[in-house]
Amino acid sequence: MADLVKFTIDGIELEAPAGTLVIEAAKKNGIEIPSFCYYEGYSLQAACRMCLVEVERMPKMQVACTLPVGPGMVVRTNTPQIQAARKGTLEFLLGNHPLDCPVCDKGGECELQDMVFRYGAGESRFTETKIHVDEQQWSPVVFYDAPRCILCFRCVRACDEGMGVGALGVINRGAVSLIAPNMQDHLNCDECGQCIDICPVGALTSGTYRYQTRPWEMEHVGTICTHCSDGCKTTLGVRHEQIMRGNNRDRSGINGEFLCVKGRYAFDFYDHAERLQTPMVRNVAGKLEPASWSKALEVVAKKFGEIKARGGRFGIVGSNHTTNEENFYLQKFARECLGTNNIDHRRTGDVTTLVDALSGTSGTLATTADLYEKKAFLIIGADLSIEHPFLAFQIRANYRHHQAHVYTVTADEVREEKTAVRAIRKPRFQEFDALPELRDALAAEPNLVILFGDSVKGEDVRKLVAFGESLGIPVSYCALVDYSNSRGAIDMGLTPELLPGYHASGTPGLNVGEMLAATDLDAFWVIGENPLENAKLSTKRPFVVVQDMFLTETAQKADVVLPSASAYEKNGTVTNGCGEVQKLKRAVSMLGTKPDLEIIGLIAKEMGFAPRMGPWLPDTVFNEIRKAVKGYDIPLPAITLGAQQTMPVNGRVGVQTNPDLVASAHENLFTSGTLGRYSKILNSVIEKRANQ
Amino acid sequence: MYNSPSPLEVQVLTRRFRLPNSHSIETYLQNDGYKAVEKALGMSQEDIINEVKASGLRGRGGAGFPTGMKWGFVPRTSPKPKYIMVNGDESEPGTCKDRLLMQYDPHQLIEGIIIAGQAVGAEQGYIYIRGEFRYLIEHMDRAIAEAYQRGFLGANIFGSGKTFHLATHSGAGAYECGEESALLESFEGKRGNPRIRPPFPAVAGAYQCPTILNNVETYCAVPSIILNGAAHFAGLGSPKNGGTRLFCLSGHVNKPGVYELPMGFNLMRMINEVGGGVRGGKKLKAVIPGGSSCPVLKADECDLAMDFDSVAAAKSMLGSGGVVVMDEDTCMVKAALRIMRFYAHESCGWCIPCREGTTWLRKLLQRFHDGMGTKSDIVLIGDLSKNMLGRTFCPLGDAAAMPTIAFVEKFRDEFEAHLDGKPCPYEKSSKLVAA
Amino acid sequence: MTFSPELEARFERFLAKYPADRKRSALIPMLIYGQDEVGSITDEFVEEIAKRVGVTPLEVREVSGFYSMLHHKPMGKYHVQVCTNISCLLTGGEELYERACHKLGLGHKQVSPDGRISLEEVECMGACSWAPAVQINYDFYHDVTPEQLDKLLDGLKAGKDPEQITEVPKVNC
């Protein structure tokens, strides 16, 4: 901790660690010093000149965003001279800035508007011709309206420093300077939209949101992104039961204001034209035809009842997008009501072996915050920036702010190599061979986080943990998994061999592969997963029930299709890849659909299991989870506002799981399984990239 | 030679200019060349710096910062390499002296650079030369090659066991790169935007290493200071303003040219006795004393000693030595406009007040000069200039604001004469009328 | 992209001037010397130089757009630059520029149809004591009179190289 320095701002005596910038010291004490170019976490510019302050014994006004506090420093932020300077600078800005606020997307939440309101002049003295440049579209996501640009260079830094992409630059000189994309007239980038988000004015606008609404017409619902397993909070702007945009400007989640293209734009699968909005039942002619919910549920319950009564065989596949409550409820229904352990989901990383290998330890599972705070990182077999953009963002920020040491062992070139102290290329499954040569360097680090992909599984995970232990420094781990609740699905016992909390299930049932291979299944029930995308059931004509948002390959084979709600249409909790539990909050409702929790509950009720299953209320089910699953006994307020990490095991896991079942889909920035297929924006980005 | 010498000149830096083949290393060696550096190689770093301090030499680029003090800021014990950078980006309108120093006596510059290197323990120097001076880049390259051949540059300079390398570096057209931190950015292959200071170049300059950065003329003064002693150099000028200065007389004078005169030389004498008076026998209206960034002086303000402090006392600046003389028929609105056009063109665009202010003022002054101004515009010109002053990232904003404020304040009557659709009284056929 | 052996050798010299990990310092010299041969800062040239100094093409474009001597469209074989800044303004620079416009039928940064001559009104070129001044490519002409300008421009238009217009000699040594 740096020494504390005493100083005065506007007559208030304050203290801050040496090196603190005046603008930050003021902000922490509730004194606003306006600025455009200063942006916490990014490099200093001192370009906008809005943050000028007076400092005693300094003849000229000083820039608060580059001036560190000094002992005895006396700063004034609101003198007539300062007021005049701010007013003058805003007048300069408004000179060329178009006053098209009524149609500008940013109107109402524009920093320039706010500044002019607070510090600016009431009238304009500019009567010259403005410089006009036509608007440009740089990608399906990004539009640039140059005249509105105030050249604060936030976007350039967000892209270069924040994202490690560097797709934006400044061309020309002086008043005709422009922000420019890396491919002359278009962008080749992550399409994350951070540049748009960080733009203080309406110069960069989003292809999906522009000219759609006024910001004050929306309600803002903070929920968790349903795509990858990083667990970013996305604040959805909702108007008339329609999601207009996603962002996280209030930095309220674990991800601060970070969002990738999926979190920011790819909510748009939810209102895809092919979204299922009515149950369907296969008729005598063998065609799926619309049916009422009561009819469809009756068919399912009746058939399930018959199969159970005759001791028939169920195969149940759950999802790693559905909530913890839904997964817990599903396995409970399967095991306690249908009497089967034939339940599984797609496993994308070997979490089970990791938590087993770490049993008895604490603080050994890395949190997302750790990625910004720990000193060293070993990334094995993963293209982090592409598959886990937020985790990569954290490590990048850590490198930028704390010079974190990054080590990579990957098959191909990865973005992390640019800032790595050591980057080693090894083919998949041979990554271990690189560890001996890293040993000395890693052992010299004060602490280490190891992140590993699906090529490290089974015994390799134990070997990796043993390697970590042998370094003699604190090591924590993250098994990278694919989807928003992959981790939660395992924790909730969506496997044939493990119950919630990693207790052995006794008699293991069938895993997904075995269900597909079995020739004697009586019922195949799939919730939010698409196992028949590239596979066939070996059983001839079992009773197939599918709960999904879309008529997937699996749903096309179903006898009954039940339209389910998306993550943005329900409440509940999800657990991200780092084991952090967060709450989903319903943003919109989709007519005709029901959350999977309710659907399972209704089937159970129809079958007479309602008393056994309890109500299908997320909070009630979560209370059950708190009792049943170690580590989930967390206070509700903790996850109402934020995230809390779980460590679901502190003793050995009862059963070894088969590493062959672990395989990541290696979704990239622009793919996201079924959801990705129905996202208009992801498809348009993919198409644009293919055309170039 | 571009102009015949004036008997009033005191030739120190220019004393070899008129020798045959003045640029050759032979001529230089026959005329005290490279004696100063040999002397410096026998001196301690401290002694070299103290000598320069005592000489009263102040930066010739425009700001007039004491050179010895600047050198003293370099952390000589830093483990990082140290660099000597030479600002040969001469682009302040009205200034054309560094060109001659490089053209007629390149070895004097090289010697000054090597001495600076010895003062701080640098082993590498670069001469940043504006891209328009292509012939000078090649000229300096030849001189540098000569010095390498003689062992004055390279791995064992003058047999001292010390290393010093020197190379030229071409700019590509940007006034802003005359600002020291922008020059460093440009040198590193980036846009010529200025850097946040502190740290100053002495601590973190080229490649973030300790760096001495001075104007060509400043380095050229060093050999004489070391060879003849600080006292001699200091004695040539006025108090706190050591030595001589190359003044570039231009505009409406009979004998424009570059003249080496003692610091503190009277401006009226410079115009009348050195420059041969105002051209065509006309009356003097105004003088820009140190390049276009400096506030204009009215004729009655020109009885003035030309050193940093005296010109500052007259609320202008000695600047880079570009003395621009304007006769009674000069339109001051036009002069203000042309200067603002320059700054708007050269503003790097980094900070808002300079980028937007210069462009707004350019448009405004253009409209005003075209006869479409209003009375409130006169106030606005002053206001906008003041809104730039002291608020911009680097001195370019001030350089645009200060002369404009002076033009408006000192020649308000001329601005008023352009009002109400009246054509410019100084233009033979106004464009407005012609159109 | 290939360059002449002379330019290649020059690039090599440039790159050798700077510390091994500071190749980017050679960027601006390479652009301006390369432009003389390539004709302008073309996309292909940008890509090539980016590769050689180890930056992205965007980073090269950021730089090339900043410097006024770097052109993104080819200028004429003979690029006539007339200074109209303050010292030249006072001594007839503006008249020279207008004269050149009329004589050549070109405006600011325009190129003759045959690609031989282009015109640019430029900022101070550091010839203030010898104003008005003109540059053709890198060669300086000082104290230029309207008659001299006419001779220069007529000569260029007649297909002569500046060296052949001996009545108006360039002044750089």
mmCIF file of C-alpha atoms in Angstrom, chain A residues 102-239:
data_model
loop_
_atom_site.group_PDB
_atom_site.id
_atom_site.type_symbol
_atom_site.label_atom_id
_atom_site.label_comp_id
_atom_site.label_asym_id
_atom_site.label_seq_id
_atom_site.Cartn_x
_atom_site.Cartn_y
_atom_site.Cartn_z
ATOM 1 C CA PRO A 102 -33.657 14.268 -31.193
ATOM 2 C CA VAL A 103 -32.801 11.379 -33.484
ATOM 3 C CA CYS A 104 -29.484 10.353 -31.974
ATOM 4 C CA ASP A 105 -29.447 6.983 -30.220
ATOM 5 C CA LYS A 106 -27.409 8.522 -27.456
ATOM 6 C CA GLY A 107 -29.921 11.274 -26.724
ATOM 7 C CA GLY A 108 -30.869 11.037 -23.087
ATOM 8 C CA GLU A 109 -27.780 9.181 -22.041
ATOM 9 C CA CYS A 110 -25.183 11.254 -23.844
ATOM 10 C CA GLU A 111 -22.246 12.505 -21.838
ATOM 11 C CA LEU A 112 -21.910 15.542 -24.063
ATOM 12 C CA GLN A 113 -25.545 16.469 -23.468
ATOM 13 C CA ASP A 114 -25.083 16.036 -19.738
ATOM 14 C CA MET A 115 -21.941 18.140 -19.734
ATOM 15 C CA VAL A 116 -23.495 20.930 -21.742
ATOM 16 C CA PHE A 117 -26.496 20.844 -19.427
ATOM 17 C CA ARG A 118 -24.258 21.181 -16.396
ATOM 18 C CA TYR A 119 -21.347 23.248 -17.595
ATOM 19 C CA GLY A 120 -22.114 24.586 -21.023
ATOM 20 C CA ALA A 121 -23.473 27.716 -22.580
ATOM 21 C CA GLY A 122 -27.145 28.208 -23.349
ATOM 22 C CA GLU A 123 -26.597 29.433 -26.854
ATOM 23 C CA SER A 124 -24.250 28.808 -29.724
ATOM 24 C CA ARG A 125 -22.005 31.385 -31.313
ATOM 25 C CA PHE A 126 -20.946 29.049 -34.103
ATOM 26 C CA THR A 127 -22.184 30.267 -37.462
ATOM 27 C CA GLU A 128 -19.634 28.650 -39.779
ATOM 28 C CA THR A 129 -20.159 25.603 -41.957
ATOM 29 C CA LYS A 130 -19.793 22.292 -40.199
ATOM 30 C CA ILE A 131 -17.538 19.586 -41.539
ATOM 31 C CA HIS A 132 -19.692 16.770 -42.806
ATOM 32 C CA VAL A 133 -18.618 13.203 -43.345
ATOM 33 C CA ASP A 134 -21.090 10.520 -44.386
ATOM 34 C CA GLU A 135 -22.009 7.839 -41.934
ATOM 35 C CA GLN A 136 -20.199 4.540 -42.387
ATOM 36 C CA GLN A 137 -21.185 0.992 -41.560
ATOM 37 C CA TRP A 138 -18.173 -0.966 -40.437
ATOM 38 C CA SER A 139 -19.838 -4.257 -39.573
ATOM 39 C CA PRO A 140 -23.310 -5.630 -38.882
ATOM 40 C CA VAL A 141 -22.741 -4.352 -35.373
ATOM 41 C CA VAL A 142 -20.827 -1.079 -35.694
ATOM 42 C CA PHE A 143 -21.793 2.194 -37.399
ATOM 43 C CA TYR A 144 -19.655 5.330 -37.279
ATOM 44 C CA ASP A 145 -21.089 8.808 -37.614
ATOM 45 C CA ALA A 146 -17.947 10.915 -37.772
ATOM 46 C CA PRO A 147 -19.403 14.402 -37.256
ATOM 47 C CA ARG A 148 -20.696 13.332 -33.864
ATOM 48 C CA CYS A 149 -17.286 12.040 -32.845
ATOM 49 C CA ILE A 150 -15.514 14.189 -30.269
ATOM 50 C CA LEU A 151 -12.227 12.278 -30.648
ATOM 51 C CA CYS A 152 -11.872 11.200 -27.041
ATOM 52 C CA PHE A 153 -10.131 8.022 -28.229
ATOM 53 C CA ARG A 154 -11.984 5.834 -25.722
ATOM 54 C CA CYS A 155 -13.015 3.403 -28.457
ATOM 55 C CA VAL A 156 -9.453 3.084 -29.695
ATOM 56 C CA ARG A 157 -8.248 2.187 -26.223
ATOM 57 C CA ALA A 158 -11.140 -0.133 -25.418
ATOM 58 C CA CYS A 159 -10.364 -2.089 -28.567
ATOM 59 C CA ASP A 160 -6.613 -2.093 -28.254
ATOM 60 C CA GLU A 161 -5.979 -2.180 -24.523
ATOM 61 C CA GLY A 162 -9.219 -3.728 -23.343
ATOM 62 C CA MET A 163 -9.786 -6.299 -26.049
ATOM 63 C CA GLY A 164 -6.257 -6.776 -27.343
ATOM 64 C CA VAL A 165 -7.670 -6.403 -30.851
ATOM 65 C CA GLY A 166 -6.521 -2.955 -31.969
ATOM 66 C CA ALA A 167 -9.050 -2.723 -34.776
ATOM 67 C CA LEU A 168 -9.608 1.000 -34.380
ATOM 68 C CA GLY A 169 -7.212 3.821 -35.050
ATOM 69 C CA VAL A 170 -7.054 7.515 -35.779
ATOM 70 C CA ILE A 171 -6.407 8.731 -39.288
ATOM 71 C CA ASN A 172 -5.875 12.205 -40.721
ATOM 72 C CA ARG A 173 -4.865 15.173 -38.642
ATOM 73 C CA GLY A 174 -6.452 18.055 -36.826
ATOM 74 C CA ALA A 175 -10.131 18.811 -37.202
ATOM 75 C CA VAL A 176 -10.541 16.256 -39.967
ATOM 76 C CA SER A 177 -9.154 13.429 -37.839
ATOM 77 C CA LEU A 178 -11.364 10.376 -37.925
ATOM 78 C CA ILE A 179 -11.618 7.082 -36.163
ATOM 79 C CA ALA A 180 -10.921 4.356 -38.705
ATOM 80 C CA PRO A 181 -11.449 0.593 -38.814
ATOM 81 C CA ASN A 182 -8.616 -1.807 -39.443
ATOM 82 C CA MET A 183 -9.779 -2.994 -42.871
ATOM 83 C CA GLN A 184 -10.042 0.401 -44.564
ATOM 84 C CA ASP A 185 -13.832 0.536 -44.748
ATOM 85 C CA HIS A 186 -14.845 -2.232 -42.420
ATOM 86 C CA LEU A 187 -13.881 -3.998 -39.260
ATOM 87 C CA ASN A 188 -12.280 -7.333 -38.714
ATOM 88 C CA CYS A 189 -12.648 -7.698 -34.985
ATOM 89 C CA ASP A 190 -14.441 -9.436 -32.146
ATOM 90 C CA GLU A 191 -17.614 -7.393 -32.821
ATOM 91 C CA CYS A 192 -17.887 -7.009 -29.070
ATOM 92 C CA GLY A 193 -19.394 -3.549 -29.235
ATOM 93 C CA GLN A 194 -17.212 -2.260 -26.419
ATOM 94 C CA CYS A 195 -16.338 0.694 -28.655
ATOM 95 C CA ILE A 196 -20.004 1.575 -29.000
ATOM 96 C CA ASP A 197 -20.651 1.092 -25.340
ATOM 97 C CA ILE A 198 -17.797 3.318 -24.258
ATOM 98 C CA CYS A 199 -18.529 6.092 -26.773
ATOM 99 C CA PRO A 200 -19.653 9.114 -24.746
ATOM 100 C CA VAL A 201 -21.677 10.431 -27.678
ATOM 101 C CA GLY A 202 -23.586 8.880 -30.549
ATOM 102 C CA ALA A 203 -20.617 8.568 -32.892
ATOM 103 C CA LEU A 204 -20.483 4.797 -32.681
ATOM 104 C CA THR A 205 -23.863 3.163 -32.773
ATOM 105 C CA SER A 206 -25.056 -0.379 -32.772
ATOM 106 C CA GLY A 207 -26.526 -2.045 -35.824
ATOM 107 C CA THR A 208 -29.217 -3.662 -33.733
ATOM 108 C CA TYR A 209 -30.240 -0.785 -31.512
ATOM 109 C CA ARG A 210 -29.906 2.288 -33.701
ATOM 110 C CA TYR A 211 -33.038 4.314 -34.252
ATOM 111 C CA GLN A 212 -35.074 1.714 -32.378
ATOM 112 C CA THR A 213 -36.054 3.485 -29.200
ATOM 113 C CA ARG A 214 -35.334 6.321 -26.805
ATOM 114 C CA PRO A 215 -33.383 5.165 -23.778
ATOM 115 C CA TRP A 216 -35.950 6.447 -21.313
ATOM 116 C CA GLU A 217 -38.653 4.314 -22.876
ATOM 117 C CA MET A 218 -36.914 1.157 -21.716
ATOM 118 C CA GLU A 219 -36.899 -0.750 -18.491
ATOM 119 C CA HIS A 220 -33.537 -2.205 -17.578
ATOM 120 C CA VAL A 221 -33.323 -5.771 -16.370
ATOM 121 C CA GLY A 222 -30.021 -7.129 -15.148
ATOM 122 C CA THR A 223 -29.671 -10.832 -15.839
ATOM 123 C CA ILE A 224 -26.982 -13.321 -16.816
ATOM 124 C CA CYS A 225 -25.947 -13.956 -20.402
ATOM 125 C CA THR A 226 -27.074 -17.389 -21.528
ATOM 126 C CA HIS A 227 -24.278 -18.163 -23.940
ATOM 127 C CA CYS A 228 -20.817 -19.138 -22.692
ATOM 128 C CA SER A 229 -19.849 -20.196 -19.201
ATOM 129 C CA ASP A 230 -18.157 -16.933 -18.189
ATOM 130 C CA GLY A 231 -21.337 -15.705 -16.528
ATOM 131 C CA CYS A 232 -21.380 -12.072 -17.583
ATOM 132 C CA LYS A 233 -24.171 -9.916 -16.361
ATOM 133 C CA THR A 234 -26.064 -8.286 -19.182
ATOM 134 C CA THR A 235 -28.525 -5.518 -18.556
ATOM 135 C CA LEU A 236 -31.315 -5.859 -21.028
ATOM 136 C CA GLY A 237 -33.154 -2.778 -22.173
ATOM 137 C CA VAL A 238 -36.788 -3.815 -22.539
ATOM 138 C CA ARG A 239 -39.617 -1.926 -24.185
#
